[in-house]
Amino acid sequence: MSGKSDVWQGTLALMVLKTLETMGPLHGYGIARRIEQTSGDRLVLNYGTLYPALLKLEQEGYLASEWGVSENNRKAKYYKLTRAGRKQVATETREWEEATAILARFLAGEKS
Amino acid sequence: MRALRAWVVRLRGVLTPARRDREFDAELESHLQLHIDDNIQAGMTPVEARRQALIKLGGIEPARQTQRERRGIPLLELLLQDLRGGIRALRSGTSWTAIVMLALAIGLTTAMFAIVDALILRPVPFRDADRLAQIAMFDQHGTRPTRWPVVDAWKRSGRFEAVESVTYGTALVGTDVGPIVSTSAFVTAGMFDLLGVKPVRGRAFNPDEAGAQGSGVIISADLWRRAFNGDPGIIGRAIPFDRGAQVVIGVMPAGFRFPEWDTEVWQPLDHEVKTRVTWPTTYARFSTALPRADVLKAVEEIAHQADATTNGQYVRPSVIAGWSNSQYSERALPLLAGGVMLVFVTLCANAGGLLLARFNTRRRQFALCAALGASRRRLMTQAFVESAVLGTAGAAIGVGLASQLVVAARRLLPPAFLERSLHPLALDMTVLVVAAGLAVLATLPVGLLPAWVATRLDVNGLLRLVERGGTETRAARLLTRAFIVTQVGFGCTLLVGTGLLVRSFLNLASIDRGFDSRNLTIAQVSVDNKLVPEPNARRAVFTQITEVLERLPGVIQVAWSHGAPTANAGLQFGSDWLPDMPGASPIRLEVNALYVSGDFFRLYGIEVLRGRAVEHADGPGGGVVVDERMAAALWPGLEAVGRSFTWGKTRLEVVGVARTTRRLVMDRDRDYPTLYWAFEPEDARSATASLRCAATCPSDGAIRKQLLSVGQAVRVSAVKNIDAAYDADLAEPRLTASVAIVFAVIAVLAAAGGLFSILSHAVGRRRREFGIRSALGASTRAIGALVLREGVAVALVGLAIGSVGAWFLARALASVQYGVTVSDPISWAAVVGVLALTTLVAAWRPTRAAMRVNPVELLKEE
């Protein structure tokens, strides 16, 4: 395995939600870049796959979008968390932590 | 919840695809610009910056595609797209022809189903109909008398939940619209309870009502509305009846038909009726507690004890038929229902052929789609959805057509055919479900087969195909042929059936009845024997009736009889007759017995060939006249006049032999020989007056009026013109033949259309070939023969297969045939002729088109 890894199935949504929670409203490109930066450029994101994920979250009512203007004066579509989105970040974060904790304990047990 | 919300949003996405496409393109563009800006800042050249941004995005088109898939519901979108395609395809003429075919198929079949359903399939409309039965004693010869002692014993035994009886009659009812003759029934008190039907107004009979004279009557809702104008005070009203005034105590619900389809009046089966009619029709309701076999065994023993004459006989329950109709209809209807199925298949095959031809011409389009990556399944779905659109349109129009047909049937056919069910005829839910089922049945093969065949594209042939502008695969050719052979074959089958039915009808219509039926009217007359009991007084009344009838303008002669030489008049019975020859054994013979006055033979023009006509002096026990057939049966080859025979204990002398008369009955062997007995009207309860007129007979109404003018004691139950009655008897065979003609015409036209369309397509496809042939020196005649040969070959195969079908059909038709054999040569010749003509007509235009292919023009086109 090289130093860079693909985004795991199902984690992209949480990453998007968490990014928007931290950063506030952001356009698609910004979200993608932010995720890569946060991972310390260890995640490779196919930007094309980001948009269906955003669409899905919007359809589920976790995100809202509107057109705005970027810092370098380009028109862009901005996504922001809805109230349901915020709750979802909390829920999914907890679930994820629980899952990793279980897995971590399992792996630790295997070693000893 | 969230998932549901997402689906709703996606469903909206399906509906506004264009706007959403534009918005996403804008978002992608902005994404690229932002990325390019970043890349340029990072030091790339603009070209490189764009290239890198695109690579990172994974291409614009894939991004669009994944977005689209998530945005809407891909399957639904494809379906919508196909539907739009299907609806667009409706613009073509072929589609409409196919729709018309499907609509005709579904409409005809649905209407026929509605009729069969009302007449045959549906259980009788009474409570727990499966526990109801008509019960009677039987032996190997059929029904035997089940007399009151037996019925009463059954009732007392408690083996059945209920036992009730009916006898039939007609009643003369004085109504607000004048006196009318109604079909009536005398029923025991619990009859309506047994059926589980209650009067909508008033009440049913009480058990103590039976036996009291002048007790109440119950009338049908129809009679109440029609003849009493829906009088709200009908209950308690006294109405004049032939048995004296009766009080209406109840009105039955609309649509209640029992025991016959046209029963309008119910009277209590009282003591008087019980003494008069010794053999009632009896109905029973089985109880759920006792096993039926045990019950039947027990009641059989009870019957044997109650009436010694039933020894050796057994009890048989028969289902109450939903249909009290003539034997003819009972036989003809299933055959017509079968015929409509043939028409259905023929029309479906026609529609299938049309669709296949259409898909075939579009193989180029299918091939292109396949080359661009469409899967076969996708193409088939597309083609099938298109067919389904046609099927749906066909079903919708078909149901409309069926409802019109049913309305027409109700208006046109009643007395002969349809109304005689215990059910009214209507298009109801069941019928609509059947229509939907038929639509599916039609669309599946008609849509799927062509779709399957037309999308069978082999990759190697693909390019060639596109280049050459379409050719036919082997499978397509086979299927086309199968469709056309089906049409020609079934058309041929229907034609033969129709030929037989039409010939039977013509035979029936032109039957030599053996008497002169023109200008002849009969009237059913009775003189109340309570008002005029004394024989001499009765004779005086009948003489007076004869005189007033003879005074009517145009009437030449009047004669009296009991029964007349028409289809259902006369007393038919089987008996043992012992001729007067030494050592002769009794001869079992069914006869039609007519009781006639002396001038009867002259009036009807029935020739007395030898001997003389019967006279009053012959009396009921003395001289009789037999017809030729009876004479031949009793004394084969010998002179019958002067001989005698014994019937039971009575010795009868033959005074004359009359010419054979024929009655209109479908089974020739049920047209029995006739035996004429001497008769004078005053001896009988009722009699038939026959009126011979010079030109046209007076109207039925005028005759009735003249009869009633004689006095209060005279009752008239029916007046009918013999030719009109004969015509009515012919109505059913005529109707059956007409329906069969309609079926056959539809099938033959469909076959001709189908043949025409495949030949036209074939010629269109082979133009190149014909051009080359003609350039190489083939004569136009040779090319024409080529096309013609194809048509004739298909027609011949159809004819061969159809003949086999026709042979079976003809055998099934045997019961409604009259004077034609299964292999009636004229019918067969007609079929071959019609089909040959059809083939030629259908092949004419395509053949000419092929002969006119001009090689020079063809080259120019290419």
Short mmCIF file of N, CA, C and O in Angstrom, two decimals, chain B residues 370 534 582 611 687 748 828:
data_model
loop_
_atom_site.label_atom_id
_atom_site.label_comp_id
_atom_site.label_asym_id
_atom_site.label_seq_id
_atom_site.Cartn_x
_atom_site.Cartn_y
_atom_site.Cartn_z
N ALA B 370 -27.45 -0.47 -29.90
CA ALA B 370 -26.64 -1.56 -29.36
C ALA B 370 -25.17 -1.23 -29.52
O ALA B 370 -24.36 -1.46 -28.63
N GLU B 534 -121.71 -26.13 -17.28
CA GLU B 534 -122.57 -27.11 -17.97
C GLU B 534 -122.11 -27.32 -19.41
O GLU B 534 -121.90 -26.36 -20.15
N PRO B 582 -100.72 -60.05 -35.66
CA PRO B 582 -100.48 -61.20 -34.79
C PRO B 582 -99.00 -61.30 -34.44
O PRO B 582 -98.13 -61.16 -35.30
N GLY B 611 -107.92 -42.41 -46.40
CA GLY B 611 -108.92 -42.43 -45.35
C GLY B 611 -109.55 -41.06 -45.20
O GLY B 611 -109.64 -40.29 -46.15
N ALA B 687 -108.45 -24.13 -25.20
CA ALA B 687 -108.35 -24.63 -26.57
C ALA B 687 -107.68 -23.58 -27.45
O ALA B 687 -107.59 -22.41 -27.09
N VAL B 748 -61.31 -13.03 -41.39
CA VAL B 748 -60.81 -13.08 -42.77
C VAL B 748 -60.18 -11.74 -43.16
O VAL B 748 -59.12 -11.69 -43.78
N TRP B 828 -67.27 -26.20 -47.37
CA TRP B 828 -65.82 -26.29 -47.60
C TRP B 828 -65.42 -25.57 -48.87
O TRP B 828 -64.43 -24.84 -48.89
#
